[in-house]
Short mmCIF file of C-alpha atoms in Angstrom, two decimals:
data_model
loop_
_atom_site.label_atom_id
_atom_site.label_comp_id
_atom_site.label_asym_id
_atom_site.label_seq_id
_atom_site.Cartn_x
_atom_site.Cartn_y
_atom_site.Cartn_z
CA MET A 203 6.54 45.96 -34.09
CA SER A 204 5.86 49.33 -34.97
CA GLU A 205 3.07 51.98 -33.50
CA THR A 206 2.46 54.92 -35.19
CA VAL A 207 2.25 58.01 -33.52
CA ARG A 208 -0.66 60.76 -35.11
CA SER A 209 -0.51 63.88 -34.19
CA ALA A 210 -2.57 67.67 -34.22
CA ALA A 211 0.88 68.48 -35.54
CA ILE A 212 4.90 67.85 -35.26
CA TRP A 213 8.23 70.33 -34.68
CA PRO A 214 10.80 67.59 -36.13
CA ARG A 215 13.80 69.62 -36.56
CA PRO A 216 12.44 72.81 -33.62
CA TRP A 217 16.00 74.33 -34.75
CA ALA A 218 15.99 73.85 -38.05
CA GLY A 219 12.47 74.81 -38.85
CA PRO A 220 9.03 75.40 -38.85
CA PRO A 221 6.33 73.20 -36.95
CA GLN A 222 4.19 71.67 -39.99
CA ALA A 223 0.00 70.38 -39.19
CA GLY A 224 -0.67 67.47 -38.70
CA GLY A 225 1.50 63.52 -40.21
CA ALA A 226 2.85 60.89 -38.15
CA VAL A 227 5.73 59.84 -36.39
CA VAL A 228 6.53 56.28 -36.83
CA VAL A 229 8.55 54.15 -34.52
CA GLU A 230 9.70 50.60 -33.97
CA ALA A 231 12.83 48.86 -32.37
CA GLY A 232 13.18 52.52 -30.22
CA ARG A 233 13.98 54.13 -33.34
CA VAL A 234 11.83 56.35 -35.91
CA THR A 235 11.29 54.38 -38.72
CA ALA A 236 9.65 57.44 -40.67
CA VAL A 237 7.79 61.58 -40.34
CA GLU A 238 4.91 60.33 -42.45
CA ALA A 239 2.29 63.16 -43.47
CA GLY A 240 -0.91 63.34 -43.15
CA ALA A 241 -4.08 65.08 -41.68
CA PRO A 242 -4.58 66.89 -38.46
CA SER A 243 -5.18 64.22 -35.52
CA GLY A 244 -5.60 64.37 -32.11
CA ASP A 245 -5.00 67.63 -29.78
CA LEU A 246 -0.81 66.54 -29.82
CA LEU A 247 2.23 68.35 -31.10
CA LEU A 248 4.76 66.58 -30.88
CA VAL A 249 8.04 67.52 -30.59
CA PRO A 250 11.50 65.47 -30.44
CA GLY A 251 12.90 64.73 -26.01
CA LEU A 252 14.86 67.74 -24.05
CA VAL A 253 18.45 67.66 -22.18
CA ASN A 254 18.51 68.57 -19.29
CA ALA A 255 22.97 69.52 -19.66
CA HIS A 256 24.41 70.22 -16.36
CA ASP A 257 21.31 68.85 -12.81
CA HIS A 258 22.54 67.97 -9.37
CA GLY A 259 18.88 65.77 -8.58
CA ARG A 260 18.23 67.65 -6.20
CA GLY A 261 14.99 65.59 -5.30
CA LEU A 262 14.98 67.37 -1.42
CA LEU A 263 15.21 71.37 -2.94
CA PRO A 264 17.58 74.22 -0.93
CA LEU A 265 14.19 76.22 -0.53
CA ALA A 266 12.97 74.10 1.54
CA MET A 267 15.12 73.77 3.91
CA GLY A 268 15.57 76.78 4.04
CA ALA A 269 18.24 77.74 1.66
CA PRO A 270 17.38 81.10 0.35
CA ASP A 271 18.50 82.64 -3.09
CA GLY A 272 20.91 84.29 -2.82
CA PRO A 273 24.94 84.91 -3.84
CA LEU A 274 26.61 81.44 -4.20
CA GLU A 275 29.43 81.70 -2.51
CA ALA A 276 27.19 82.63 1.15
CA TRP A 277 23.60 79.57 -0.46
CA LEU A 278 26.58 76.72 -0.40
CA TRP A 279 27.12 76.92 3.31
CA ASP A 280 23.35 76.88 3.19
CA LEU A 281 23.52 73.49 2.33
CA TRP A 282 24.89 72.38 5.39
CA ARG A 283 20.87 71.99 6.31
CA THR A 284 21.25 69.21 3.76
CA PRO A 285 18.79 66.55 5.73
CA ALA A 286 19.97 63.17 4.61
CA THR A 287 17.74 61.20 2.57
CA ASP A 288 18.19 57.98 0.20
CA PRO A 289 20.32 58.15 -2.39
CA TYR A 290 17.67 56.92 -4.62
CA LEU A 291 14.39 58.21 -3.47
CA THR A 292 16.28 62.05 -3.88
CA ALA A 293 17.47 60.96 -7.67
CA LEU A 294 14.02 59.77 -8.03
CA VAL A 295 11.66 62.48 -7.21
CA ALA A 296 14.20 64.50 -8.58
CA PHE A 297 14.31 62.84 -12.03
CA GLY A 298 10.50 62.23 -12.26
CA ARG A 299 10.37 65.66 -11.85
CA MET A 300 12.09 66.90 -15.23
CA ALA A 301 10.51 63.62 -16.98
CA LEU A 302 6.63 65.77 -16.23
CA SER A 303 8.62 68.37 -18.99
CA GLY A 304 9.61 66.92 -21.06
CA VAL A 305 13.46 65.59 -20.59
CA THR A 306 14.74 62.80 -21.84
CA THR A 307 18.22 63.29 -21.05
CA VAL A 308 19.59 64.78 -18.47
CA VAL A 309 23.90 64.85 -16.92
CA HIS A 310 23.33 64.83 -12.90
CA ASN A 311 26.70 66.32 -11.47
CA HIS A 312 26.08 64.16 -8.74
CA LEU A 313 26.52 65.50 -4.67
CA PRO A 314 28.00 62.25 -2.25
CA GLN A 315 25.86 62.50 0.86
CA GLY A 316 29.12 60.70 1.77
CA PRO A 317 32.10 57.61 1.59
CA ASP A 318 30.93 54.93 -0.98
CA MET A 319 31.00 56.63 -4.71
CA VAL A 320 29.89 53.28 -6.19
CA ALA A 321 26.92 52.46 -3.94
CA GLU A 322 25.45 56.12 -4.37
CA ALA A 323 26.23 56.49 -8.37
CA LYS A 324 23.95 52.46 -8.10
CA ALA A 325 20.45 54.60 -6.67
CA VAL A 326 20.41 56.54 -9.63
CA ALA A 327 21.36 55.43 -11.77
CA ARG A 328 18.33 53.10 -10.51
CA ALA A 329 16.48 55.34 -10.18
CA ALA A 330 16.70 57.20 -14.11
CA ARG A 331 15.71 53.42 -15.08
CA ASP A 332 12.41 53.69 -13.52
CA VAL A 333 11.87 57.10 -14.48
CA GLY A 334 13.47 55.93 -17.59
CA LEU A 335 15.57 59.12 -18.26
CA ARG A 336 18.54 57.90 -20.07
CA LEU A 337 21.23 58.95 -17.97
CA ALA A 338 25.51 60.87 -17.31
CA PHE A 339 26.59 60.37 -13.81
CA VAL A 340 29.31 62.84 -13.28
CA ALA A 341 30.99 61.97 -10.48
CA PRO A 342 33.79 64.51 -8.57
CA VAL A 343 36.88 64.93 -7.54
CA LEU A 344 37.99 68.48 -5.60
CA ASP A 345 40.91 68.59 -3.26
CA ARG A 346 41.05 72.51 -1.80
CA ASN A 347 38.80 75.34 -1.23
CA LEU A 348 35.26 73.80 0.55
CA ALA A 349 35.89 76.22 2.77
CA GLY A 350 36.18 79.17 0.04
CA TYR A 351 38.73 80.58 -2.17
CA ASP A 352 41.05 81.20 0.34
CA GLY A 353 41.86 77.90 1.51
CA GLY A 354 39.36 78.43 4.43
CA ALA A 355 41.47 80.92 5.91
CA ALA A 356 38.39 83.87 6.48
CA VAL A 357 36.32 81.34 7.77
CA GLU A 358 39.02 79.38 10.50
CA ALA A 359 39.99 82.75 11.28
CA ALA A 360 35.59 83.35 12.59
CA LEU A 361 35.46 79.66 14.15
CA ALA A 362 36.45 78.09 17.53
CA ALA A 363 38.87 75.53 16.65
CA ARG A 364 37.15 72.97 17.69
CA ASP A 365 34.16 73.94 14.77
CA TRP A 366 36.71 74.22 12.19
CA GLN A 367 37.94 70.91 12.65
CA ALA A 368 34.04 69.72 12.58
CA ILE A 369 34.46 71.19 9.27
CA ARG A 370 37.51 69.36 8.37
CA ALA A 371 36.48 66.47 9.22
CA ALA A 372 33.10 67.21 7.29
CA GLN A 373 34.83 67.86 4.25
CA ALA A 374 37.71 65.79 3.80
CA GLN A 375 38.30 64.32 1.23
CA PRO A 376 40.63 60.44 0.06
CA PRO A 377 43.63 61.07 -2.22
CA VAL A 378 42.23 61.87 -6.02
CA GLU A 379 44.37 58.64 -6.81
CA GLU A 380 41.27 57.25 -5.01
CA GLN A 381 38.93 60.02 -6.22
CA ILE A 382 40.38 58.77 -9.51
CA ALA A 383 39.95 54.98 -8.76
CA ALA A 384 36.36 55.82 -7.38
CA VAL A 385 35.26 57.10 -10.83
CA ARG A 386 36.58 53.94 -12.37
CA GLU A 387 35.25 52.20 -10.40
CA VAL A 388 30.90 53.17 -10.96
CA ALA A 389 32.05 53.11 -14.55
CA GLY A 390 32.14 49.69 -14.21
CA ALA A 391 28.78 49.00 -11.96
CA ILE A 392 26.46 51.09 -13.38
CA ASP A 393 28.06 51.92 -17.78
CA GLY A 394 25.29 50.00 -20.25
CA PRO A 395 22.70 51.27 -22.96
CA GLY A 396 21.66 54.90 -21.67
CA ILE A 397 24.07 55.88 -19.14
CA VAL A 398 27.46 57.23 -19.18
CA THR A 399 29.98 57.73 -16.44
CA GLN A 400 32.39 61.19 -16.96
CA PHE A 401 34.53 63.15 -14.14
CA GLY A 402 33.56 65.97 -12.70
CA PRO A 403 36.08 68.08 -10.83
CA PRO A 404 33.09 70.37 -9.85
CA GLY A 405 35.63 73.77 -10.99
CA PRO A 406 38.63 75.28 -10.78
CA GLN A 407 39.01 76.17 -8.26
CA TRP A 408 38.52 73.46 -6.09
CA LEU A 409 40.55 70.99 -7.64
CA SER A 410 44.47 71.25 -7.30
CA GLU A 411 46.74 72.02 -10.05
CA ALA A 412 48.22 68.48 -9.74
CA GLY A 413 44.63 66.74 -9.37
CA TRP A 414 43.49 68.73 -12.43
CA GLN A 415 46.84 66.98 -13.92
CA ALA A 416 45.69 63.04 -12.95
CA VAL A 417 41.87 63.88 -13.78
CA GLY A 418 43.21 65.39 -17.39
CA GLU A 419 45.32 61.50 -17.57
CA ALA A 420 42.72 59.54 -16.62
CA ALA A 421 40.12 61.53 -19.15
CA ALA A 422 42.55 60.65 -22.22
CA GLY A 423 41.40 57.26 -22.64
CA GLY A 424 37.93 59.03 -24.10
CA TRP A 425 36.15 60.10 -20.76
CA ARG A 426 34.10 63.39 -20.66
CA SER A 427 34.78 65.66 -18.37
CA HIS A 428 32.17 68.46 -16.52
CA VAL A 429 33.29 71.16 -14.50
CA HIS A 430 31.73 74.19 -13.55
CA LEU A 431 32.95 77.23 -15.01
CA LEU A 432 33.39 81.55 -13.88
CA GLU A 433 29.66 80.41 -12.44
CA THR A 434 30.56 84.16 -10.02
CA ARG A 435 32.34 87.11 -10.43
CA LEU A 436 34.70 85.60 -7.17
CA GLN A 437 35.85 82.75 -8.80
CA ARG A 438 36.55 84.89 -12.16
CA ASP A 439 38.69 87.27 -9.66
CA TRP A 440 39.87 83.48 -8.47
CA LEU A 441 41.05 82.52 -11.33
CA ASP A 442 42.20 85.80 -12.98
CA ALA A 443 44.93 85.56 -10.50
CA GLU A 444 45.60 81.31 -10.79
CA CYS A 445 45.55 81.58 -14.09
CA PRO A 446 45.66 84.68 -15.37
CA GLU A 447 45.97 83.34 -19.44
CA GLY A 448 42.08 82.38 -18.59
CA ALA A 449 40.23 79.39 -18.75
CA ALA A 450 40.79 78.03 -22.27
CA ALA A 451 44.63 77.78 -21.22
CA PHE A 452 43.65 76.58 -17.48
CA PHE A 453 42.44 73.53 -19.13
CA ALA A 454 44.96 73.06 -21.66
CA ARG A 455 47.69 72.58 -19.17
CA ALA A 456 45.04 70.02 -17.76
CA GLY A 457 45.25 67.95 -21.00
CA LEU A 458 41.29 68.82 -21.07
CA LEU A 459 40.19 71.55 -23.50
CA ASN A 460 39.09 69.19 -26.47
CA GLU A 461 35.32 68.47 -27.96
CA ARG A 462 35.29 65.89 -24.77
CA LEU A 463 34.58 68.95 -22.50
CA THR A 464 31.35 70.35 -21.20
CA VAL A 465 31.71 73.43 -19.10
CA ALA A 466 28.18 74.52 -16.71
CA HIS A 467 27.53 78.08 -16.60
CA GLY A 468 30.20 80.49 -18.08
CA VAL A 469 29.22 83.79 -17.16
CA PHE A 470 31.72 85.58 -16.74
CA LEU A 471 33.81 84.22 -19.43
CA ARG A 472 35.70 86.37 -21.58
CA ARG A 473 35.19 86.93 -25.01
CA ASP A 474 38.13 86.06 -25.84
CA GLU A 475 37.39 82.61 -23.73
CA ILE A 476 34.22 81.29 -24.86
CA ALA A 477 36.14 81.41 -28.87
CA ALA A 478 38.87 79.20 -27.09
CA LEU A 479 36.62 76.73 -26.17
CA ALA A 480 34.47 77.09 -29.37
CA ASP A 481 37.24 76.28 -31.18
CA ALA A 482 38.25 73.51 -29.47
CA GLY A 483 34.86 71.77 -29.70
CA ALA A 484 33.72 71.84 -25.69
CA THR A 485 29.99 72.29 -25.27
CA LEU A 486 28.73 75.33 -22.67
CA ALA A 487 25.95 74.24 -20.83
CA LEU A 488 23.10 77.06 -20.23
CA ASN A 489 21.57 77.17 -16.66
CA THR A 490 19.53 80.69 -16.71
CA SER A 491 17.32 80.30 -13.63
CA SER A 492 20.14 79.15 -11.50
CA ASN A 493 21.92 81.88 -12.79
CA LEU A 494 19.63 84.54 -11.66
CA ARG A 495 17.94 83.06 -8.46
CA LEU A 496 22.25 82.67 -7.24
CA ALA A 497 22.43 85.99 -8.47
CA SER A 498 25.51 85.33 -10.19
CA GLY A 499 23.75 87.60 -13.45
CA VAL A 500 22.65 86.36 -17.46
CA ALA A 501 25.47 84.39 -19.64
CA ASP A 502 26.93 87.07 -22.82
CA GLY A 503 24.20 85.66 -25.33
CA ALA A 504 26.09 88.95 -28.12
CA ALA A 505 29.49 86.50 -27.19
CA LEU A 506 27.94 83.29 -27.46
CA ALA A 507 27.11 83.86 -30.79
CA ALA A 508 29.71 85.59 -31.86
CA ALA A 509 32.03 82.75 -31.44
CA GLY A 510 29.48 80.68 -31.84
CA ILE A 511 30.19 77.97 -29.12
CA ARG A 512 28.03 74.40 -28.68
CA LEU A 513 25.95 75.19 -25.96
CA GLY A 514 23.40 73.14 -24.18
CA VAL A 515 20.50 73.97 -22.19
CA GLY A 516 20.24 72.48 -17.66
CA LEU A 517 17.89 72.91 -14.76
CA ASP A 518 20.61 72.89 -12.35
CA GLY A 519 18.32 71.53 -9.82
CA MET A 520 17.07 75.40 -9.53
CA ALA A 521 14.25 76.48 -12.10
CA LEU A 522 11.87 79.13 -11.19
CA ASP A 523 9.59 78.15 -8.86
CA ASP A 524 11.20 75.08 -8.26
CA GLU A 525 8.38 73.42 -10.49
CA SER A 526 11.89 71.37 -13.21
CA ASP A 527 10.00 73.13 -15.96
CA MET A 528 12.60 72.43 -18.94
CA LEU A 529 9.98 74.26 -21.46
CA ARG A 530 10.09 77.50 -19.59
CA GLU A 531 13.56 76.82 -18.94
CA VAL A 532 14.31 77.59 -23.31
CA ARG A 533 11.68 80.29 -22.74
CA LEU A 534 13.90 82.23 -19.99
CA THR A 535 17.14 81.09 -22.45
CA ALA A 536 15.65 82.77 -25.25
CA MET A 537 13.99 85.93 -24.22
CA LEU A 538 17.28 86.69 -21.71
CA LEU A 539 20.47 85.92 -23.83
CA GLY A 540 18.50 86.90 -26.98
CA PRO A 541 18.86 90.16 -29.42
CA ARG A 542 18.07 93.32 -28.20
CA ARG A 543 16.35 96.38 -29.39
CA PHE A 544 16.63 95.12 -33.04
CA ASP A 545 20.78 96.17 -32.67
CA THR A 546 22.01 94.56 -30.32
CA PRO A 547 23.14 91.45 -31.01
CA GLY A 548 22.67 87.40 -29.20
CA LEU A 549 21.44 83.81 -29.52
CA SER A 550 18.95 83.75 -31.46
CA ARG A 551 16.29 81.67 -30.78
CA GLU A 552 17.36 78.84 -33.33
CA ALA A 553 19.96 78.65 -31.29
CA VAL A 554 18.74 78.05 -28.04
CA LEU A 555 16.90 75.51 -29.38
CA ARG A 556 19.23 73.65 -30.79
CA ALA A 557 20.70 74.08 -27.88
CA ALA A 558 17.96 72.69 -26.36
CA PHE A 559 17.00 69.90 -28.10
CA SER A 560 20.15 69.27 -30.23
CA ASP A 561 23.32 70.03 -29.07
CA GLY A 562 22.65 69.85 -25.43
CA ARG A 563 22.93 65.22 -26.43
CA VAL A 564 26.56 66.35 -26.47
CA ALA A 565 27.19 66.78 -23.05
CA PHE A 566 25.68 63.32 -22.66
CA ASP A 567 27.28 60.53 -24.91
CA GLY A 568 29.33 63.24 -27.52
CA ALA A 569 26.76 63.09 -30.17
CA ALA A 570 23.96 65.64 -30.78
CA ALA A 571 20.81 64.99 -31.27
CA PRO A 572 19.42 64.57 -34.86
CA GLY A 573 15.71 65.25 -34.66
CA LEU A 574 12.85 63.15 -35.10
CA VAL A 575 14.09 61.99 -38.35
CA ALA A 576 14.09 58.36 -39.84
CA GLY A 577 16.42 56.21 -38.12
CA ALA A 578 16.78 58.28 -34.73
CA GLU A 579 16.30 57.44 -30.92
CA ALA A 580 12.10 58.22 -30.71
CA ASP A 581 13.28 59.80 -27.92
CA THR A 582 9.57 62.64 -27.94
CA ILE A 583 7.30 64.97 -26.25
CA GLY A 584 3.54 65.20 -26.81
CA LEU A 585 2.24 68.86 -25.80
CA SER A 586 -1.43 69.73 -25.51
CA LEU A 587 -1.59 72.46 -27.73
CA SER A 588 -5.42 72.82 -25.99
CA ALA A 589 -3.45 73.73 -23.19
CA PHE A 590 -1.40 76.77 -24.13
CA ALA A 591 -2.13 77.27 -28.47
CA GLY A 592 -5.77 76.48 -27.50
CA ASP A 593 -7.37 80.54 -28.13
CA ARG A 594 -4.94 79.65 -31.99
CA VAL A 595 -6.56 81.19 -35.08
CA ASP A 596 -4.88 79.54 -37.73
CA ASP A 597 -3.40 76.60 -37.78
CA ALA A 598 0.08 78.44 -39.66
CA PRO A 599 3.96 77.02 -39.16
CA GLU A 600 4.23 80.21 -37.55
CA THR A 601 1.87 81.25 -35.13
CA LEU A 602 2.37 77.68 -33.35
CA ALA A 603 6.29 78.45 -33.30
CA ALA A 604 4.61 81.75 -32.01
CA LEU A 605 2.65 79.97 -29.59
CA ALA A 606 4.98 77.15 -27.87
CA LEU A 607 8.33 79.77 -27.80
CA GLY A 608 6.15 82.04 -26.81
CA ARG A 609 4.00 79.91 -24.09
CA TRP A 610 4.83 76.02 -24.07
CA ARG A 611 5.37 74.70 -19.48
CA ARG A 612 5.05 71.63 -17.68
CA GLU A 613 1.46 71.14 -17.99
CA ALA A 614 1.46 70.91 -21.36
CA VAL A 615 3.06 67.69 -21.16
CA ARG A 616 0.98 64.88 -21.89
CA GLU A 617 3.35 62.89 -23.56
CA VAL A 618 6.70 62.13 -22.97
CA ARG A 619 9.05 59.06 -24.29
CA VAL A 620 12.34 57.62 -24.41
CA ALA A 621 13.42 55.10 -27.05
CA GLY A 622 9.92 54.40 -27.69
CA ARG A 623 9.19 53.44 -24.60
CA ARG A 624 5.55 55.49 -23.01
CA ILE A 625 7.51 57.54 -19.70
CA VAL A 626 4.28 59.72 -19.36
CA ALA A 627 1.13 59.25 -19.96
CA GLU A 628 -1.94 62.15 -19.75
CA GLY A 629 0.04 63.76 -18.20
CA LEU A 630 2.04 61.40 -15.63
CA LEU A 631 4.81 59.19 -15.15
CA THR A 632 4.47 56.00 -16.44
CA GLY A 633 7.36 54.18 -14.09
CA ILE A 634 6.54 55.38 -10.65
CA ASP A 635 4.22 56.96 -7.93
CA LEU A 636 5.34 61.01 -7.44
CA PRO A 637 3.55 61.80 -4.98
CA ALA A 638 4.29 59.00 -3.18
CA ALA A 639 7.99 59.46 -3.61
CA GLU A 640 7.48 63.16 -2.71
CA ALA A 641 5.92 62.51 0.37
CA GLU A 642 8.11 59.89 1.84
CA LEU A 643 11.52 61.77 0.84
CA THR A 644 10.14 64.60 2.64
CA ALA A 645 9.01 62.09 5.90
CA GLN A 646 12.78 61.53 5.88
CA ALA A 647 13.60 64.33 5.95
CA ARG A 648 12.33 65.81 8.87
CA ALA A 649 13.44 62.74 10.56
CA ASP A 650 16.76 63.54 10.47
CA ARG A 651 16.57 66.81 10.74
CA THR A 652 14.65 66.78 14.06
CA GLU A 653 17.27 63.97 15.11
CA ALA A 654 20.32 65.58 13.84
CA PRO A 655 19.92 69.68 13.52
CA PRO A 656 22.41 71.79 11.42
CA PRO A 657 25.81 72.34 13.82
CA GLY A 658 25.45 75.78 15.44
CA TRP A 659 28.32 76.67 13.70
CA ILE A 660 26.96 76.72 10.31
CA ALA A 661 25.68 80.23 10.44
CA GLN A 662 29.35 81.55 11.94
CA ALA A 663 31.11 80.18 8.79
CA ARG A 664 28.29 82.22 6.63
CA ALA A 665 28.62 85.30 7.59
CA ALA A 666 32.72 84.89 7.43
CA ARG A 667 32.55 84.10 3.61
CA VAL A 668 30.45 86.72 2.92
CA ARG A 669 32.53 89.26 4.73
CA ALA A 670 35.85 87.82 2.87
CA ALA A 671 33.61 88.10 -0.05
CA SER A 672 32.51 91.69 0.57
CA GLY A 673 35.93 92.96 1.75
CA GLY A 674 35.73 92.44 5.17
CA ARG A 675 32.76 94.73 5.45
#
């Protein structure tokens, strides 16, 4: 049975041409069978679904638990304040908020709450299915530097022996071989239509050389890997000392420098590293809001454009105002990483749109999304033109494009479809009651905070890490 979705305008491939007035998208069995011309009908601008190429499923937001924005290395200690909540509910809230801004696919870097990765993965997968999103579940593998890039020396020196042992016990990880086996078990438990598992060493500094070799060998059979890379200046300093040849050489010696590698952030990548990653076919997921909020800076748009590296766009669970607004993230990325003045290069608007609507999908399953074309999966967003373009003086393609890139936002999203399934209708989620889920998640977090307040040594550990990062001042 087919369905015809009529519109006021269609933007089939936002990175490759202007919108067109009127028309309809015909959907059958979860795929687009035709994109038809026609007179404008209704109020919707139809665009392809968005890909959130890097996220952490933060249903419970850091600000809400007293973790202020600031440099990553201090902020990570603030995350020790995170109350225990139901993994399903946590992911459900995060995914629901994403869907309301037009996200149809998410690459979820999981933050474990306990030792049972398989059970948590099943809960996250169930949440993705209930909301209706495609999901890449990125499972962490890590074994070092969890208390600081110095092996935790600065924190250990600042704490009482009892408190340091508490940190060591809380951060203890199974052997890497067991972690890799757990990733395989996760894949066996959740992989299927619309869900795929990936290896996720959190970053070069958080996994030993032997661990990287083991992940490289395990991923050689065709697995994708997703890694945080050079988000901060301190991470740049660490990598320069550990592997002066640079990031690409680091991944090459682990056997991971290939088209199945996605790296996130890349704020402090050098031009030669960007070029080498591009030559290998790797993907870089940009996280502009997060990098601003965590005081890292802005990725080098000019260098990215020059290298032609494949890009995605991610919310990282840290969008401006905590609104999970993927449309605004696209606008912000285009503005901050785009050309400045008339004589300064940067990422073109088209490059950012390609990242958000098409190439970011590679970080999910290795294939770019083709847009709203015959044969493509029917992932669509219906944006209300009256919500962001009600004052337009004409329906010329250039007018609609300018208004979209200048104004579109989550509040304009009226409907979202994934493989033809309507997961947002009239601006509301169809599969879950998001306000009820948010209320329950907050109640769980408050109850846990009352029963188990954060340990007193968090502030001491945080201060020690800040002093070390500041050269002891």
